[in-house]
Tab-separated table of C-alpha atoms and ligand atoms in Angstrom:
chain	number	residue	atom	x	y	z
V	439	UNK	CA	7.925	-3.355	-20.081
V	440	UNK	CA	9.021	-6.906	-20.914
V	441	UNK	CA	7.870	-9.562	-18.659
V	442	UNK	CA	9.991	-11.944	-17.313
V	443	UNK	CA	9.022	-15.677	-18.726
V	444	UNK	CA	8.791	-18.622	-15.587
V	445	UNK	CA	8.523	-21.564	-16.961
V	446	UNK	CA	6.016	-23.588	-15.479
V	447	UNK	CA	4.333	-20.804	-14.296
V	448	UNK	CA	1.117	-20.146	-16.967
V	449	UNK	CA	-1.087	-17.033	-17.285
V	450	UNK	CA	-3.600	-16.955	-14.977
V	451	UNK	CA	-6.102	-15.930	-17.815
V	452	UNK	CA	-4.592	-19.146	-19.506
V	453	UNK	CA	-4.990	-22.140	-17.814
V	454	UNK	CA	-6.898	-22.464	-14.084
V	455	UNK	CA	-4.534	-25.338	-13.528
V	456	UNK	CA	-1.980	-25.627	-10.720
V	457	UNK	CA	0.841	-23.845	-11.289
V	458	UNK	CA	3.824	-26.257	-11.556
V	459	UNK	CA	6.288	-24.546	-9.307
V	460	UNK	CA	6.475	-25.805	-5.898
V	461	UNK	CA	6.229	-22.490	-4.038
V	462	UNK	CA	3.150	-21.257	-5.728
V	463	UNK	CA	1.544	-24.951	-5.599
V	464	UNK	CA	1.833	-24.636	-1.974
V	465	UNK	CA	-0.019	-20.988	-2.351
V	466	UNK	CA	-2.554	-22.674	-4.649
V	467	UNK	CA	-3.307	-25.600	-2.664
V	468	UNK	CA	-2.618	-25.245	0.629
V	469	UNK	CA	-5.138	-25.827	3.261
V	470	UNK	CA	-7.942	-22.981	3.286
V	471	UNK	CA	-10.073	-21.981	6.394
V	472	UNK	CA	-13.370	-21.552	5.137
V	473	UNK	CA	-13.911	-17.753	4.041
V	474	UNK	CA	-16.272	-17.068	6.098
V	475	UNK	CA	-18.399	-14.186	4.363
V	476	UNK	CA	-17.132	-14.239	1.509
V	477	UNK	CA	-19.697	-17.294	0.119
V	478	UNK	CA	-18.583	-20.271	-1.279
V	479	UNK	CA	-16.383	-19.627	-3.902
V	480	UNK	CA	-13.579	-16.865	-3.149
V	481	UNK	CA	-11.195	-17.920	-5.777
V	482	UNK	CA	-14.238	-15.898	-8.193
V	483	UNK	CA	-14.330	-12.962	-5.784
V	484	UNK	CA	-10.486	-13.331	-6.348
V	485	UNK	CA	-10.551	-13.706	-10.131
V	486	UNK	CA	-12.553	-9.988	-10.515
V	487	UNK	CA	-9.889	-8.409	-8.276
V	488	UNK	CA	-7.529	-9.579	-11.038
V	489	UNK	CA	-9.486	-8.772	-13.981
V	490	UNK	CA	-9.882	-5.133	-12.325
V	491	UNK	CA	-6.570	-4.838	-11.818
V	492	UNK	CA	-5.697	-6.227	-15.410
V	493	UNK	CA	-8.305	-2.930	-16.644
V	494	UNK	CA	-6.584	-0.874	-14.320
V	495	UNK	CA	-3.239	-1.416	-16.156
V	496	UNK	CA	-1.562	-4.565	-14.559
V	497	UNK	CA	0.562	-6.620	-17.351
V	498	UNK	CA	2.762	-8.646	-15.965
V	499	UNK	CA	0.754	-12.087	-16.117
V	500	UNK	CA	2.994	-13.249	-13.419
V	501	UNK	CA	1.984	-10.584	-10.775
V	502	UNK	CA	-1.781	-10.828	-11.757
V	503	UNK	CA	-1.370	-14.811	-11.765
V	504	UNK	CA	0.194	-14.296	-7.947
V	505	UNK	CA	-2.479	-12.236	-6.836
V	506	UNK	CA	-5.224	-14.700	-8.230
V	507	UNK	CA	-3.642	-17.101	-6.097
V	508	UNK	CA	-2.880	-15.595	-2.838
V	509	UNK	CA	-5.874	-15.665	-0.228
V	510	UNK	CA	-6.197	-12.454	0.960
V	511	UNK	CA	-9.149	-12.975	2.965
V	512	UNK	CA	-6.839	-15.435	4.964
V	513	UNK	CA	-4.823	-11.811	5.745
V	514	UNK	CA	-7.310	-10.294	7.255
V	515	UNK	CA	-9.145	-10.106	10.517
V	516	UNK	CA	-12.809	-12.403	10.510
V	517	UNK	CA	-14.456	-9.097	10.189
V	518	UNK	CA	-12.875	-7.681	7.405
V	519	UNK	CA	-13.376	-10.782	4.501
V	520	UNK	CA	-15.945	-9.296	3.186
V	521	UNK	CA	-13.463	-6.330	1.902
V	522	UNK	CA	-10.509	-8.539	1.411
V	523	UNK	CA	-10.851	-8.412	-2.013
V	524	UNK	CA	-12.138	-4.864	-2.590
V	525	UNK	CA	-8.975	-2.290	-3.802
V	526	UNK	CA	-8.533	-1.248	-0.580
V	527	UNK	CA	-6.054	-0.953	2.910
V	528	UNK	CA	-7.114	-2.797	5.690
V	529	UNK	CA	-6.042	-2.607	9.572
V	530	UNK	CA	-3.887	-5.575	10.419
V	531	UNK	CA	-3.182	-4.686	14.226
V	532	UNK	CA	-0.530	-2.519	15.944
V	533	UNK	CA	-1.573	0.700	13.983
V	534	UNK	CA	-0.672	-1.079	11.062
V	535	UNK	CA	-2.315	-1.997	7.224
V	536	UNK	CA	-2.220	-4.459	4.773
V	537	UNK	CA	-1.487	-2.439	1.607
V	538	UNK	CA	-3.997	-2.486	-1.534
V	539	UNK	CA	-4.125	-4.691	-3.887
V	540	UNK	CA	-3.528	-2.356	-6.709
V	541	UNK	CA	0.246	-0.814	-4.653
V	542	UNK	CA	0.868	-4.269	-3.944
V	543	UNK	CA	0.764	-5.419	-7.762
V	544	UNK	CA	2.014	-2.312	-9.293
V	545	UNK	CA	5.189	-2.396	-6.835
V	546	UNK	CA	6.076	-5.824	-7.764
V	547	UNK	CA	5.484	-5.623	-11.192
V	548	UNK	CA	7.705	-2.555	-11.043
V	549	UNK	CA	10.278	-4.591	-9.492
V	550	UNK	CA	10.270	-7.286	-12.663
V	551	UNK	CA	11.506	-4.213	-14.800
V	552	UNK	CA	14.736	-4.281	-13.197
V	553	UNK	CA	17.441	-4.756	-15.686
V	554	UNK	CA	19.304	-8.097	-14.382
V	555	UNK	CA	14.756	-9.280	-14.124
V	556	UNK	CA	14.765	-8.356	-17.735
V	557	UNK	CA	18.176	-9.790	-18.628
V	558	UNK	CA	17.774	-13.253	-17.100
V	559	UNK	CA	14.374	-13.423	-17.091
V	560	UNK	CA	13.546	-14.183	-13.661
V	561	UNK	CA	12.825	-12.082	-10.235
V	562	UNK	CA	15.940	-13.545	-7.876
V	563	UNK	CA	16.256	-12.712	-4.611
V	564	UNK	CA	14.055	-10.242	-2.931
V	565	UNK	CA	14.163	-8.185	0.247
V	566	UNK	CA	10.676	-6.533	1.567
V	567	UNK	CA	10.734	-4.639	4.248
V	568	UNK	CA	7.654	-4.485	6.461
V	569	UNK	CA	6.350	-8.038	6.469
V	570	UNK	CA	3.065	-6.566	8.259
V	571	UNK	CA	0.490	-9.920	7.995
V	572	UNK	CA	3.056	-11.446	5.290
V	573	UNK	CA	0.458	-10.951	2.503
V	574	UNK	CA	2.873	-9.215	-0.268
V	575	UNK	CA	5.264	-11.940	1.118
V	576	UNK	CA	3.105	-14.664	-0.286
V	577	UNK	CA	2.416	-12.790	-3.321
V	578	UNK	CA	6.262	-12.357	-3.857
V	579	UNK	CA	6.746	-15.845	-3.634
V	580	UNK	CA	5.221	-16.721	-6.290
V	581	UNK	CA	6.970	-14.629	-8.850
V	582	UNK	CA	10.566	-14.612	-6.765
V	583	UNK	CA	12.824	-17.502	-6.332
V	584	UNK	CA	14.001	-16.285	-2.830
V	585	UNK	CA	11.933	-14.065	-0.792
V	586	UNK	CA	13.256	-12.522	2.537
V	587	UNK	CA	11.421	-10.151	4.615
V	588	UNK	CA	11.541	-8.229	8.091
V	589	UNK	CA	9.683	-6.520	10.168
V	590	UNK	CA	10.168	-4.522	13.287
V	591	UNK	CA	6.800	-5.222	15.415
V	592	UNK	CA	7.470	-8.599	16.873
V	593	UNK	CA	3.536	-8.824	17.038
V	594	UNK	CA	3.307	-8.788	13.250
V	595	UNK	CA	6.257	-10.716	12.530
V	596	UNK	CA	4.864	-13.375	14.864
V	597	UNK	CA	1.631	-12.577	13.260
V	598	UNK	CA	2.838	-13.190	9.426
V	599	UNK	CA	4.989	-16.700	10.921
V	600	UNK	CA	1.045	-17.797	11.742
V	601	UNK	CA	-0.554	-16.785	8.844
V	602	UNK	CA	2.091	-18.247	6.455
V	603	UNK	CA	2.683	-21.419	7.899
V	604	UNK	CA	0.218	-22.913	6.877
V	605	UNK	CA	1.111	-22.313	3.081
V	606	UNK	CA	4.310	-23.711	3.646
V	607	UNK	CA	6.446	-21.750	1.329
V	608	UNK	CA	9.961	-22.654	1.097
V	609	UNK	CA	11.251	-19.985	-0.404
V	610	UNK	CA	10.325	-17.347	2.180
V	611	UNK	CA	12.302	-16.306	5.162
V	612	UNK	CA	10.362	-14.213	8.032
V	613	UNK	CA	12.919	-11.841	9.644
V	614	UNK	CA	12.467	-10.103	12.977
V	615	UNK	CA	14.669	-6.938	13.095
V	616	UNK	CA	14.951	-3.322	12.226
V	617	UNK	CA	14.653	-3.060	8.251
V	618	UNK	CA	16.522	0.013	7.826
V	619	UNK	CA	19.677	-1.905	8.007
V	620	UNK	CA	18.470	-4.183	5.394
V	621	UNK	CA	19.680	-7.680	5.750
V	622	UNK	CA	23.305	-8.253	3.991
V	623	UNK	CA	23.360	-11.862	4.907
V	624	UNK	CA	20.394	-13.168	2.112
V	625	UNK	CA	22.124	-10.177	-0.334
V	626	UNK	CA	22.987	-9.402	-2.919
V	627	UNK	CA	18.824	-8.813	-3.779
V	628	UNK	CA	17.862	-8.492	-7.713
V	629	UNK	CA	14.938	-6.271	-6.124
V	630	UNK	CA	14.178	-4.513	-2.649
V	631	UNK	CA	10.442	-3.588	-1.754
V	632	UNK	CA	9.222	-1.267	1.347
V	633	UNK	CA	6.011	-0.878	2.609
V	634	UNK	CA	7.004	1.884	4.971
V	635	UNK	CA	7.757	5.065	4.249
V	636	UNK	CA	10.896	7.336	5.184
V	637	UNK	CA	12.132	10.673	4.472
V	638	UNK	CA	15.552	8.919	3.013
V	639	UNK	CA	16.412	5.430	1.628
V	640	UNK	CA	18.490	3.748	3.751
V	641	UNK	CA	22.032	3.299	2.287
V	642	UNK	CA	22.274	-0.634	3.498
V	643	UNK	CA	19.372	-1.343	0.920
V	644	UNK	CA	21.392	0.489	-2.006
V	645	UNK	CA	24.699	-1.451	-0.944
V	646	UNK	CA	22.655	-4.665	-1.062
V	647	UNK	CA	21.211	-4.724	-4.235
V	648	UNK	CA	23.393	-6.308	-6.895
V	649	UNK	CA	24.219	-4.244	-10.204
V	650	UNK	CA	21.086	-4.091	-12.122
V	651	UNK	CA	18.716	-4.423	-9.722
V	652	UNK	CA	15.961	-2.346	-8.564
V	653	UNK	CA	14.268	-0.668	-5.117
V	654	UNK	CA	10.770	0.479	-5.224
V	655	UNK	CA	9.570	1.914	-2.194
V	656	UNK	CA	7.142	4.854	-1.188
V	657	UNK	CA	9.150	8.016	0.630
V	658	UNK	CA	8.391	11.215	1.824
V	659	UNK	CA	8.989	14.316	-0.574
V	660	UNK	CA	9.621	17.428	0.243
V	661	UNK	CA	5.732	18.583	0.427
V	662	UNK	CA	5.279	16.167	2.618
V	663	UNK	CA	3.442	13.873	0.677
V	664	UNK	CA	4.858	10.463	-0.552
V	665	UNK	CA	5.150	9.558	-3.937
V	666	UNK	CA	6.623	5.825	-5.022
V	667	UNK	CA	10.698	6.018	-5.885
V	668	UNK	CA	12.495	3.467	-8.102
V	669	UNK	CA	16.252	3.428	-7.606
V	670	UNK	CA	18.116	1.475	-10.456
V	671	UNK	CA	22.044	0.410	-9.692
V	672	UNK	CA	23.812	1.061	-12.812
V	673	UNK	CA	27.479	-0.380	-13.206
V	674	UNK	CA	28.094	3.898	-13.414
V	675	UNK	CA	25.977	4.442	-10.232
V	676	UNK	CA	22.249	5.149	-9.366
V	677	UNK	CA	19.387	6.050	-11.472
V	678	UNK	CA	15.978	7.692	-9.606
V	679	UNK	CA	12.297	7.801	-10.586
V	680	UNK	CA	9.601	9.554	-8.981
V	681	UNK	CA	5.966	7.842	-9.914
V	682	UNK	CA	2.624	8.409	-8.499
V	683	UNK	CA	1.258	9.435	-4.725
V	684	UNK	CA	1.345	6.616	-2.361
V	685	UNK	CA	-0.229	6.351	1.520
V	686	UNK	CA	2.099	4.150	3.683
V	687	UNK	CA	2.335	4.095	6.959
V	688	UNK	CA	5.559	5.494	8.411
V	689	UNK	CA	8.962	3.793	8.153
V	690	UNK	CA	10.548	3.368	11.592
V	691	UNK	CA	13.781	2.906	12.921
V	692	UNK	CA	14.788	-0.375	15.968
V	693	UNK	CA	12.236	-3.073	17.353
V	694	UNK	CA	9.559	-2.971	19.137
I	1845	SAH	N1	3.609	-5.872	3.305
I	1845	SAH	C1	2.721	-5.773	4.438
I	1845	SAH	C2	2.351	-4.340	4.718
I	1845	SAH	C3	2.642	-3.995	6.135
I	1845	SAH	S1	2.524	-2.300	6.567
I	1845	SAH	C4	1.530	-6.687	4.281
I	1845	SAH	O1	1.360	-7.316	3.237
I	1845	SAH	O2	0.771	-6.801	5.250
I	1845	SAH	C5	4.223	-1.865	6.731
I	1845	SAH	C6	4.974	-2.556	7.820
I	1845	SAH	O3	6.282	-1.987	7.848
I	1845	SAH	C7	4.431	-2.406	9.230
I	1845	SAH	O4	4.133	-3.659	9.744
I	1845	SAH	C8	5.567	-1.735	9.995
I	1845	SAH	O5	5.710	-2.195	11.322
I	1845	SAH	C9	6.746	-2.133	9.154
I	1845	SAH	N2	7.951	-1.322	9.337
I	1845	SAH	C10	8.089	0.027	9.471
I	1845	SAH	N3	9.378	0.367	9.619
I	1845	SAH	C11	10.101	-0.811	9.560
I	1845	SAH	C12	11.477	-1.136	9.668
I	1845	SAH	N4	12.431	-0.209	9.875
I	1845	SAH	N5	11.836	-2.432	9.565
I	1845	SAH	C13	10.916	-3.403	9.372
I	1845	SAH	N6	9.600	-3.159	9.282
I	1845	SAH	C14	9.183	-1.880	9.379
């Protein structure tokens, strides 16, 4: 897969220096609460996440570069640090989980293979659906100009606004509102992620990609299980993949 080139933004495994966009300076250096239980140094405990995930088949030096940067730990609840880092889904309230590390990477790196990614060489404007604790928002922002993403549970949105403020990001927008209608207003998206699960895609998130861009999202196949789905919009319609088993937790239509 070719990766798309940010200038400004280095390999991770390159250079430990801040990255010289604004949006993932702010990620980089924004004010840290202690980690409590995690020691004194979590940007190490971060780095072997990365390198694991690099072994485990992670390219794109952009995705692994966001994930070195984001503080998961921050994510999490004050009991849970200690397995912020470890490949795994945590409980973030409400019935609901932060995703692993390892879906969170491989979904956005699957996202920087859409066409127009490849062809301009940059990850546009993204739409996630399922903000949750705003984690994968903060790792999107780092490898997306313009990141916008809902969620349903006013507890979590209101619980991602608190956790993200903090980092200051300017190019994400927190959204309160049922994702299955998408959000047409910060369309058309070069890439639309879901960390829910349905039994159908929505139509709204095909309308609102633009022509050459991409939706990767987990959805519910006829056994039952889920399995991860790319969509591509082709100027002669839409192309489908079906990749690996996923766990999400259940995509939901209205507020609550
Ligand atoms: N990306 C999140 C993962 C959250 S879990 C993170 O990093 O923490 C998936 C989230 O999708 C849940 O918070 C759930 O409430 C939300 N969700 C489910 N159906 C939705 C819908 N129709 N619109 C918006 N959010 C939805």
């Amino acid at each position: 897969m070719n990766q798309p080139k940010r200038p400004g933004f280095p390999a991770w495994i390159a250079t430990s220096a801040a990255p010289k966009t604004v949006n993932a300076r702010a990620v980089a250096t924004a004010p840290a609460m202690a980690p409590v239980g995690l020691g004194l140094d979590s940007a190490a405990v971060r780095m072997r996440m990365v390198q694991r995930l690099a072994a485990s088949g992670i390219q794109s030096p952009n995705v692994l570069g966001a994930l070195g940067r984001v503080e998961r730990h921050l994510f999490v609840d004050s009991a849970l640090v200690n397995q912020a880092y470890e490949d795994t889904s945590l409980p973030i309230g409400l019935q609901q989980t932060i995703s692993k590390p390892s879906v969170v990477a491989r979904m956005i790196e699957l996202l920087e293979g859409a066409e127009c990614v490849r062809s301009s060489g940059s990850l546009g404007r993204i739409l996630e659906i399922g903000t949750g604790c705003g984690y994968q928002a903060a790792v999107l922002s780092c490898v997306a100009k313009q990141v916008y993403s809902i969620e349903r549970l006013r507890g979590l949105h209101e619980k991602a606004r608190n956790n993200l403020r903090a980092l200051r990001l300017t190019n994400v927008q927190l959204l309160f509102g049922d994702g299955m209608l998408g959000y047409a207003q910060g369309g058309p998206y070069a890439g639309i992620i879901s960390a829910a699960g349905g039994e159908v895609i929505p139509k709204a998130w095909l309308d609102q990609l633009v022509v050459g861009g991409r939706l990767v999202a987990p959805t519910v196949r006829s056994t039952g299980q889920q399995a991860l789905l790319v969509v591509d919009k082709t100027p002669h319609g839409f192309t489908e993949s079906v990749l690996e088993a996923v766990h999400f937790v259940p995509l939901k239509s209205g507020i609550a």
